[in-house]
CSV table of C-alpha atoms in Angstrom, one decimal:
chain,number,residue,atom,x,y,z
Q,1,UNK,CA,4.1,24.8,21.4
Q,2,UNK,CA,1.7,23.4,23.8
Q,3,UNK,CA,-1.5,21.5,23.2
Q,4,UNK,CA,-4.1,22.0,25.7
Q,5,UNK,CA,-7.2,20.5,24.1
Q,6,UNK,CA,-7.8,16.9,24.9
Q,7,UNK,CA,-9.0,14.7,22.1
Q,8,UNK,CA,-10.8,11.5,22.8
Q,9,UNK,CA,-11.5,8.3,20.9
Q,10,UNK,CA,-15.3,7.9,21.3
Q,11,UNK,CA,-15.9,4.8,19.2
Q,12,UNK,CA,-14.2,2.3,17.0
Q,13,UNK,CA,-14.9,-0.4,14.5
Q,14,UNK,CA,-12.9,-3.0,12.7
Q,15,UNK,CA,-13.3,-5.4,9.8
Q,16,UNK,CA,-11.9,-8.9,10.4
Q,17,UNK,CA,-8.3,-9.5,9.2
Q,18,UNK,CA,-7.7,-12.3,6.8
Q,19,UNK,CA,-8.1,-13.1,3.2
Q,20,UNK,CA,-11.7,-12.7,1.9
Q,21,UNK,CA,-11.9,-12.3,-1.8
Q,22,UNK,CA,-15.6,-11.5,-1.6
Q,23,UNK,CA,-15.0,-8.0,-0.1
Q,24,UNK,CA,-13.0,-5.1,-1.5
Q,25,UNK,CA,-10.9,-2.7,0.6
Q,26,UNK,CA,-13.6,-0.1,0.2
Q,27,UNK,CA,-16.2,-2.7,1.5
Q,28,UNK,CA,-14.0,-3.3,4.6
Q,29,UNK,CA,-13.7,0.4,5.2
Q,30,UNK,CA,-17.4,1.1,4.9
Q,31,UNK,CA,-18.2,-1.7,7.4
Q,32,UNK,CA,-15.5,-0.5,9.9
Q,33,UNK,CA,-16.8,3.1,9.6
Q,34,UNK,CA,-20.4,2.1,10.2
Q,35,UNK,CA,-19.4,0.1,13.2
Q,36,UNK,CA,-17.4,3.0,14.6
Q,37,UNK,CA,-20.3,5.3,14.1
Q,38,UNK,CA,-22.6,2.9,15.9
Q,39,UNK,CA,-20.1,2.3,18.6
Q,40,UNK,CA,-19.9,6.1,19.2
Q,41,UNK,CA,-23.7,6.5,18.9
Q,42,UNK,CA,-23.4,9.1,16.2
Q,43,UNK,CA,-24.4,9.4,12.6
Q,44,UNK,CA,-22.3,10.0,9.5
Q,45,UNK,CA,-23.9,13.4,9.2
Q,46,UNK,CA,-22.3,14.3,12.6
Q,47,UNK,CA,-18.8,13.9,11.3
Q,48,UNK,CA,-17.2,17.3,10.7
Q,49,UNK,CA,-13.8,16.2,9.5
Q,50,UNK,CA,-12.5,12.9,8.1
Q,51,UNK,CA,-9.2,11.4,7.0
Q,52,UNK,CA,-8.5,8.0,5.5
Q,53,UNK,CA,-5.5,6.0,4.4
Q,54,UNK,CA,-5.0,3.2,1.9
Q,55,UNK,CA,-1.9,2.2,-0.2
Q,56,UNK,CA,-3.5,0.1,-2.9
Q,57,UNK,CA,-7.1,-0.5,-2.2
Q,58,UNK,CA,-8.9,2.7,-3.1
Q,59,UNK,CA,-9.2,6.4,-2.6
Q,60,UNK,CA,-10.6,6.8,0.9
Q,61,UNK,CA,-12.4,10.1,0.3
Q,62,UNK,CA,-14.6,8.4,-2.3
Q,63,UNK,CA,-16.2,6.6,0.6
Q,64,UNK,CA,-18.5,9.6,0.8
Q,65,UNK,CA,-20.3,8.0,-2.2
Q,66,UNK,CA,-21.3,5.1,0.1
Q,67,UNK,CA,-21.8,7.0,3.3
Q,68,UNK,CA,-23.5,10.2,2.1
Q,69,UNK,CA,-22.6,13.5,0.4
Q,70,UNK,CA,-22.6,15.6,3.5
Q,71,UNK,CA,-19.9,18.0,2.4
Q,72,UNK,CA,-17.5,16.8,5.1
Q,73,UNK,CA,-13.8,17.6,4.3
Q,74,UNK,CA,-12.1,14.2,3.7
Q,75,UNK,CA,-8.4,14.1,3.4
Q,76,UNK,CA,-6.5,11.2,1.9
Q,77,UNK,CA,-3.3,10.1,3.7
Q,78,UNK,CA,-0.6,7.8,2.2
Q,79,UNK,CA,2.4,7.4,4.4
Q,80,UNK,CA,3.6,3.8,4.1
Q,81,UNK,CA,3.5,1.8,7.2
Q,82,UNK,CA,2.7,4.9,9.2
Q,83,UNK,CA,-0.5,5.6,7.3
Q,84,UNK,CA,-2.8,4.6,10.1
Q,85,UNK,CA,-1.0,6.6,12.8
Q,86,UNK,CA,-0.7,9.6,10.5
Q,87,UNK,CA,-4.4,9.5,9.7
Q,88,UNK,CA,-5.4,9.4,13.4
Q,89,UNK,CA,-3.0,12.3,14.1
Q,90,UNK,CA,-4.3,14.3,11.2
Q,91,UNK,CA,-7.8,14.0,12.6
Q,92,UNK,CA,-6.8,14.7,16.2
Q,93,UNK,CA,-4.9,17.8,15.1
Q,94,UNK,CA,-7.8,19.0,13.0
Q,95,UNK,CA,-10.0,18.7,16.1
Q,96,UNK,CA,-7.5,20.6,18.2
Q,97,UNK,CA,-7.4,23.3,15.7
Q,98,UNK,CA,-11.1,23.7,15.9
Q,99,UNK,CA,-12.0,22.4,12.4
Q,100,UNK,CA,-14.7,20.2,13.8
Q,101,UNK,CA,-15.9,18.7,17.1
Q,102,UNK,CA,-16.3,15.2,15.8
Q,103,UNK,CA,-13.9,13.5,13.3
Q,104,UNK,CA,-13.3,10.1,11.8
Q,105,UNK,CA,-10.1,8.3,10.8
Q,106,UNK,CA,-10.1,5.2,8.7
Q,107,UNK,CA,-7.4,2.9,7.2
Q,108,UNK,CA,-7.7,-0.1,5.0
Q,109,UNK,CA,-5.8,-2.2,2.6
Q,110,UNK,CA,-5.6,-5.5,0.7
Q,111,UNK,CA,-2.2,-6.9,-0.4
Q,112,UNK,CA,-1.2,-9.8,-2.5
Q,113,UNK,CA,0.9,-12.5,-1.0
Q,114,UNK,CA,4.6,-12.1,-0.4
Q,115,UNK,CA,6.9,-9.1,0.0
Q,116,UNK,CA,5.9,-5.8,-1.5
Q,117,UNK,CA,7.3,-4.9,-4.9
Q,118,UNK,CA,7.2,-1.4,-6.0
Q,119,UNK,CA,8.3,0.9,-8.8
Q,120,UNK,CA,11.6,2.5,-8.0
Q,121,UNK,CA,10.7,5.5,-10.0
Q,122,UNK,CA,7.7,6.1,-7.7
Q,123,UNK,CA,10.2,6.6,-4.9
Q,124,UNK,CA,12.5,8.9,-6.9
Q,125,UNK,CA,15.0,6.1,-7.5
Q,126,UNK,CA,16.5,4.6,-10.5
Q,127,UNK,CA,15.2,1.3,-11.9
Q,128,UNK,CA,18.6,-0.3,-11.3
Q,129,UNK,CA,17.9,-0.2,-7.6
Q,130,UNK,CA,15.0,-2.7,-7.8
Q,131,UNK,CA,16.4,-4.6,-10.7
Q,132,UNK,CA,19.6,-5.5,-8.8
Q,133,UNK,CA,17.5,-6.8,-5.9
Q,134,UNK,CA,18.0,-4.2,-3.2
Q,135,UNK,CA,14.6,-2.6,-3.0
Q,136,UNK,CA,12.8,-4.9,-0.5
Q,137,UNK,CA,11.3,-3.7,2.7
Q,138,UNK,CA,12.1,-7.1,4.2
Q,139,UNK,CA,15.8,-6.5,3.7
Q,140,UNK,CA,15.5,-3.0,5.1
Q,141,UNK,CA,13.9,-4.3,8.3
Q,142,UNK,CA,16.5,-7.1,8.6
Q,143,UNK,CA,19.4,-4.7,8.2
Q,144,UNK,CA,18.1,-2.2,10.7
Q,145,UNK,CA,17.2,-4.9,13.1
Q,146,UNK,CA,20.6,-6.6,13.0
Q,147,UNK,CA,22.3,-3.4,13.7
Q,148,UNK,CA,20.0,-2.6,16.5
Q,149,UNK,CA,20.6,-6.0,18.1
Q,150,UNK,CA,24.4,-5.4,17.7
Q,151,UNK,CA,24.4,-1.9,19.2
Q,152,UNK,CA,22.2,-2.9,22.2
Q,153,UNK,CA,23.5,-6.4,22.9
Q,154,UNK,CA,20.1,-8.0,22.2
Q,155,UNK,CA,19.9,-11.7,21.3
Q,156,UNK,CA,18.2,-12.9,18.2
Q,157,UNK,CA,15.9,-15.0,20.4
Q,158,UNK,CA,14.4,-11.7,21.7
Q,159,UNK,CA,12.9,-11.2,18.2
Q,160,UNK,CA,11.2,-14.6,18.6
Q,161,UNK,CA,9.9,-13.6,22.0
Q,162,UNK,CA,8.4,-10.4,20.6
Q,163,UNK,CA,6.7,-12.4,17.7
Q,164,UNK,CA,5.4,-15.1,20.1
Q,165,UNK,CA,3.8,-12.4,22.2
Q,166,UNK,CA,2.1,-10.9,19.1
Q,167,UNK,CA,0.8,-14.3,18.1
Q,168,UNK,CA,-0.4,-14.9,21.6
Q,169,UNK,CA,-2.3,-11.6,21.6
Q,170,UNK,CA,-3.7,-12.4,18.2
Q,171,UNK,CA,-5.1,-15.7,19.5
Q,172,UNK,CA,-7.2,-13.7,21.9
Q,173,UNK,CA,-8.7,-11.5,19.2
Q,174,UNK,CA,-11.7,-12.7,17.2
Q,175,UNK,CA,-10.8,-10.4,14.3
Q,176,UNK,CA,-7.0,-11.0,14.1
Q,177,UNK,CA,-5.2,-12.1,11.0
Q,178,UNK,CA,-3.2,-14.7,12.8
Q,179,UNK,CA,-5.0,-16.4,15.7
Q,180,UNK,CA,-2.8,-19.5,16.3
Q,181,UNK,CA,-0.2,-19.1,19.0
Q,182,UNK,CA,3.3,-20.1,18.0
Q,183,UNK,CA,6.3,-20.9,20.3
Q,184,UNK,CA,9.5,-19.1,20.1
Q,185,UNK,CA,11.1,-22.2,18.6
Q,186,UNK,CA,8.5,-22.5,15.9
Q,187,UNK,CA,9.1,-18.9,15.0
Q,188,UNK,CA,12.9,-19.3,14.9
Q,189,UNK,CA,12.5,-22.4,12.8
Q,190,UNK,CA,10.1,-20.9,10.3
Q,191,UNK,CA,11.3,-20.1,6.7
Q,192,UNK,CA,14.3,-17.8,6.5
Q,193,UNK,CA,13.3,-14.5,4.9
Q,194,UNK,CA,16.1,-12.1,5.6
Q,195,UNK,CA,18.2,-13.2,8.6
Q,196,UNK,CA,17.9,-12.5,11.5
Q,197,UNK,CA,14.2,-12.3,10.5
Q,198,UNK,CA,12.2,-15.4,9.8
Q,199,UNK,CA,8.8,-15.8,8.2
Q,200,UNK,CA,6.8,-15.5,11.4
Q,201,UNK,CA,8.6,-12.4,12.6
Q,202,UNK,CA,6.8,-10.5,9.8
Q,203,UNK,CA,3.2,-9.6,9.5
Q,204,UNK,CA,2.4,-11.5,6.4
Q,205,UNK,CA,0.5,-9.3,3.9
Q,206,UNK,CA,-3.2,-9.8,4.0
Q,207,UNK,CA,-6.3,-7.6,4.2
Q,208,UNK,CA,-7.4,-5.8,7.2
Q,209,UNK,CA,-4.8,-5.5,9.9
Q,210,UNK,CA,-4.1,-5.4,13.6
Q,211,UNK,CA,-4.1,-1.8,14.4
Q,212,UNK,CA,-0.9,-1.8,16.3
Q,213,UNK,CA,1.1,-4.1,14.2
Q,214,UNK,CA,3.7,-2.4,12.1
Q,215,UNK,CA,3.4,-2.9,8.4
Q,216,UNK,CA,0.0,-4.3,8.5
Q,217,UNK,CA,-3.0,-3.7,6.3
Q,218,UNK,CA,-6.2,-2.9,8.1
Q,219,UNK,CA,-9.6,-1.6,8.2
Q,220,UNK,CA,-10.0,0.0,11.5
Q,221,UNK,CA,-12.0,3.1,11.9
Q,222,UNK,CA,-12.0,5.6,14.7
Q,223,UNK,CA,-14.3,8.3,15.8
Q,224,UNK,CA,-12.4,11.1,17.5
Q,225,UNK,CA,-14.1,13.7,19.5
Q,226,UNK,CA,-12.9,16.7,21.4
Q,227,UNK,CA,-15.9,17.3,23.6
Q,228,UNK,CA,-16.1,16.1,27.2
Q,229,UNK,CA,-19.0,14.0,28.2
Q,230,UNK,CA,-18.2,11.3,25.8
Q,231,UNK,CA,-16.4,8.1,26.6
Q,232,UNK,CA,-13.2,9.7,27.4
Q,233,UNK,CA,-9.8,8.4,26.5
Q,234,UNK,CA,-7.2,10.6,28.2
Q,235,UNK,CA,-4.8,12.0,25.8
Q,236,UNK,CA,-1.2,10.9,26.4
Q,237,UNK,CA,1.9,12.7,27.4
Q,238,UNK,CA,2.4,15.9,25.5
Q,239,UNK,CA,-1.2,15.9,24.5
Q,240,UNK,CA,-0.9,13.3,21.9
Q,241,UNK,CA,-4.0,11.3,21.2
Q,242,UNK,CA,-3.9,7.8,22.6
Q,243,UNK,CA,-6.5,5.8,20.8
Q,244,UNK,CA,-7.5,2.9,22.9
Q,245,UNK,CA,-10.5,0.6,22.6
Q,246,UNK,CA,-12.3,-0.9,25.4
Q,247,UNK,CA,-12.7,-4.2,23.6
Q,248,UNK,CA,-10.5,-7.0,24.9
Q,249,UNK,CA,-9.1,-7.7,21.5
Q,250,UNK,CA,-7.8,-4.2,21.2
Q,251,UNK,CA,-5.2,-4.8,23.9
Q,252,UNK,CA,-1.9,-4.1,22.5
Q,253,UNK,CA,0.1,-6.2,24.8
Q,254,UNK,CA,-1.4,-8.2,27.6
Q,255,UNK,CA,1.9,-8.8,29.3
Q,256,UNK,CA,2.3,-5.0,29.8
Q,257,UNK,CA,-1.3,-4.1,30.2
Q,258,UNK,CA,-1.4,-3.9,34.0
Q,259,UNK,CA,-4.1,-2.3,36.0
Q,260,UNK,CA,-2.5,1.1,35.4
Q,261,UNK,CA,-3.7,1.4,31.8
Q,262,UNK,CA,-6.2,4.1,31.4
Q,263,UNK,CA,-9.1,1.8,30.9
Q,264,UNK,CA,-8.6,0.2,34.2
Q,265,UNK,CA,-7.8,3.3,36.2
Q,266,UNK,CA,-10.5,4.4,38.6
Q,267,UNK,CA,-12.7,6.6,36.6
Q,268,UNK,CA,-12.8,9.2,39.3
Q,269,UNK,CA,-9.2,10.0,38.6
Q,270,UNK,CA,-9.6,10.3,34.9
Q,271,UNK,CA,-13.2,11.4,34.6
Q,272,UNK,CA,-13.6,8.5,32.3
Q,273,UNK,CA,-16.5,6.0,32.2
Q,274,UNK,CA,-16.1,2.7,30.5
Q,275,UNK,CA,-19.1,1.3,28.8
Q,276,UNK,CA,-19.8,-1.9,27.0
Q,277,UNK,CA,-18.8,-1.7,23.3
Q,278,UNK,CA,-21.7,-2.2,21.0
Q,279,UNK,CA,-19.8,-3.5,18.0
Q,280,UNK,CA,-20.7,-7.0,16.9
Q,281,UNK,CA,-17.1,-7.9,17.2
Q,282,UNK,CA,-16.9,-7.3,20.9
Q,283,UNK,CA,-19.6,-9.2,22.7
Q,284,UNK,CA,-17.6,-9.5,25.8
Q,285,UNK,CA,-18.0,-6.7,28.3
Q,286,UNK,CA,-14.6,-5.5,29.1
Q,287,UNK,CA,-13.3,-3.4,31.9
Q,288,UNK,CA,-15.3,-3.5,35.0
Q,289,UNK,CA,-17.8,-0.7,35.0
Q,290,UNK,CA,-17.3,1.9,37.5
F,1,UNK,CA,24.9,20.1,-5.6
F,2,UNK,CA,28.3,18.8,-6.6
F,3,UNK,CA,29.7,15.4,-7.0
F,4,UNK,CA,31.5,14.0,-4.0
F,5,UNK,CA,34.0,11.1,-4.4
F,6,UNK,CA,33.5,8.4,-1.8
F,7,UNK,CA,36.2,6.1,-0.6
F,8,UNK,CA,36.2,2.6,-2.2
F,9,UNK,CA,36.6,0.8,1.1
F,10,UNK,CA,34.8,0.7,4.4
F,11,UNK,CA,33.3,-1.7,6.9
F,12,UNK,CA,30.1,-3.7,7.0
F,13,UNK,CA,27.6,-1.8,9.2
F,14,UNK,CA,24.9,-4.3,8.9
F,15,UNK,CA,24.0,-7.2,6.6
F,16,UNK,CA,21.4,-9.7,5.7
F,17,UNK,CA,20.7,-12.5,3.2
F,18,UNK,CA,18.1,-12.2,0.4
F,19,UNK,CA,16.8,-15.7,0.9
F,20,UNK,CA,13.8,-15.7,-1.4
F,21,UNK,CA,13.6,-14.6,-5.1
F,22,UNK,CA,12.4,-11.0,-5.2
F,23,UNK,CA,9.4,-10.2,-7.5
F,24,UNK,CA,9.9,-8.1,-10.6
F,25,UNK,CA,11.3,-5.6,-11.4
F,26,UNK,CA,14.1,-7.6,-9.9
F,27,UNK,CA,16.1,-9.2,-12.7
F,28,UNK,CA,17.9,-12.4,-11.6
F,29,UNK,CA,21.3,-13.3,-13.0
F,30,UNK,CA,21.5,-15.9,-15.7
F,31,UNK,CA,20.9,-19.2,-14.0
F,32,UNK,CA,18.3,-17.7,-11.7
F,33,UNK,CA,18.1,-16.3,-8.2
F,34,UNK,CA,20.5,-17.7,-5.7
F,35,UNK,CA,20.5,-16.2,-2.1
F,36,UNK,CA,22.7,-13.2,-2.0
F,37,UNK,CA,24.0,-10.9,0.8
F,38,UNK,CA,23.0,-7.3,1.0
F,39,UNK,CA,24.3,-4.8,3.5
F,40,UNK,CA,25.1,-1.2,4.5
F,41,UNK,CA,28.8,-0.3,4.2
F,42,UNK,CA,30.1,2.4,6.4
F,43,UNK,CA,32.4,4.6,4.2
F,44,UNK,CA,33.0,7.2,6.9
F,45,UNK,CA,30.9,10.0,5.5
F,46,UNK,CA,27.9,7.9,4.6
F,47,UNK,CA,26.4,4.4,4.8
F,48,UNK,CA,26.0,2.9,1.3
F,49,UNK,CA,23.6,0.0,0.6
F,50,UNK,CA,25.1,-2.5,-1.6
F,51,UNK,CA,25.3,-6.2,-2.6
F,52,UNK,CA,28.0,-7.9,-0.6
F,53,UNK,CA,30.1,-10.5,-2.4
F,54,UNK,CA,31.1,-12.1,0.9
F,55,UNK,CA,30.8,-15.8,1.8
F,56,UNK,CA,28.5,-16.7,4.7
F,57,UNK,CA,31.5,-17.9,6.8
F,58,UNK,CA,33.2,-14.5,6.7
F,59,UNK,CA,30.3,-12.1,6.8
F,60,UNK,CA,29.7,-10.0,9.9
F,61,UNK,CA,29.4,-6.4,11.2
F,62,UNK,CA,32.8,-4.6,11.1
F,63,UNK,CA,34.2,-6.7,8.2
F,64,UNK,CA,36.5,-4.6,6.1
F,65,UNK,CA,35.2,-4.5,2.5
F,66,UNK,CA,36.3,-3.0,-0.8
F,67,UNK,CA,34.4,-1.9,-3.9
F,68,UNK,CA,34.0,-4.5,-6.7
F,69,UNK,CA,31.6,-5.4,-9.4
F,70,UNK,CA,29.4,-8.5,-9.8
F,71,UNK,CA,27.2,-9.8,-12.6
F,72,UNK,CA,23.6,-8.5,-12.2
F,73,UNK,CA,21.7,-9.9,-15.1
F,74,UNK,CA,21.9,-10.5,-18.8
F,75,UNK,CA,20.3,-7.9,-21.1
F,76,UNK,CA,17.9,-8.9,-23.9
F,77,UNK,CA,20.7,-8.7,-26.4
F,78,UNK,CA,22.9,-11.0,-24.4
F,79,UNK,CA,25.0,-8.2,-22.8
F,80,UNK,CA,26.1,-9.1,-19.3
F,81,UNK,CA,25.2,-6.2,-17.0
F,82,UNK,CA,27.3,-5.7,-13.9
F,83,UNK,CA,26.6,-3.8,-10.8
F,84,UNK,CA,28.6,-2.5,-7.9
F,85,UNK,CA,29.2,-4.5,-4.7
F,86,UNK,CA,31.7,-4.9,-1.9
F,87,UNK,CA,34.0,-7.9,-1.3
F,88,UNK,CA,36.2,-8.7,1.7
F,89,UNK,CA,39.2,-6.3,1.9
F,90,UNK,CA,42.1,-8.5,2.9
F,91,UNK,CA,44.4,-5.4,3.1
F,92,UNK,CA,42.0,-3.7,5.4
F,93,UNK,CA,42.4,-6.4,8.0
F,94,UNK,CA,46.1,-5.6,8.6
């Protein structure tokens, strides 16, 4: 199977991460969507296909009650930590299939403090599994991580290096959940959760999320479009959509974001024209205009 | 689908420590939560997730272990409920 139709991210919006009891998950989603629409310069009525994901903070398709009963097909996605990525993919594939020319993907959540606790029955498992203390995502991550380190000869310190980089990136982002940089040693010395993982190697549950952080909860929203002439984000290898934002805070990894990332490539090569993001959250003009 | 009898001994494939008390529906043993080991045990055909009744000094990937039972929690009527676990298999080390 080959995919030939390019799909582009043409606008994005994000609600700040953190804990704010004055807003609901649905409030965050609405704000992120309105920001994304404004960023793309389109109206809600222009959206021909939508998908949304949330684990515990609302039924995304009911956002039409706030945004307008346009008759847009709105699909709910619930796929654990992969909900955000699955949602973006659902919209991108719908556009490739010709369902619409402009789509919207949104994800949001609010979680209580501490590790998740869920009903074993909901996962098709017996109650004994949770009652005996084995049904924790933190354990699962620790077990898989330890084996991975063992098989590939990676030091436990490498985990702290990865976490330190994430905190460093967060300190650059005005909407990030954690904005204080931490040293590798501070991360290694933080509370033991499930060794080899310590407290600051996890994304602590909150509301909103950093888009690219695994197991986060977030309220980003993305407009996806398959027409040329928009701000064009080249699709990635194999035709997969590569959502990227031109805002500085959207950088996934500044240590590996060299001049070769699409947003910095000469536009002539990609047919892509960066422009200043209009979201309130990104006042700083980003890549040099070309 | 038919039942398949698994071996009672294998080797630790990975392990961790449950350092903090899990939220309900976890039921702590009488006396409350104490950090406990959890791991995957490689039984040849499959990996099985289980509690590991193994001291910190001995635990590690590759450790031979054998099926056992450990106290899980006390039921409302006072019955002690046990669950499966794996302990170090001294014979397996020979």
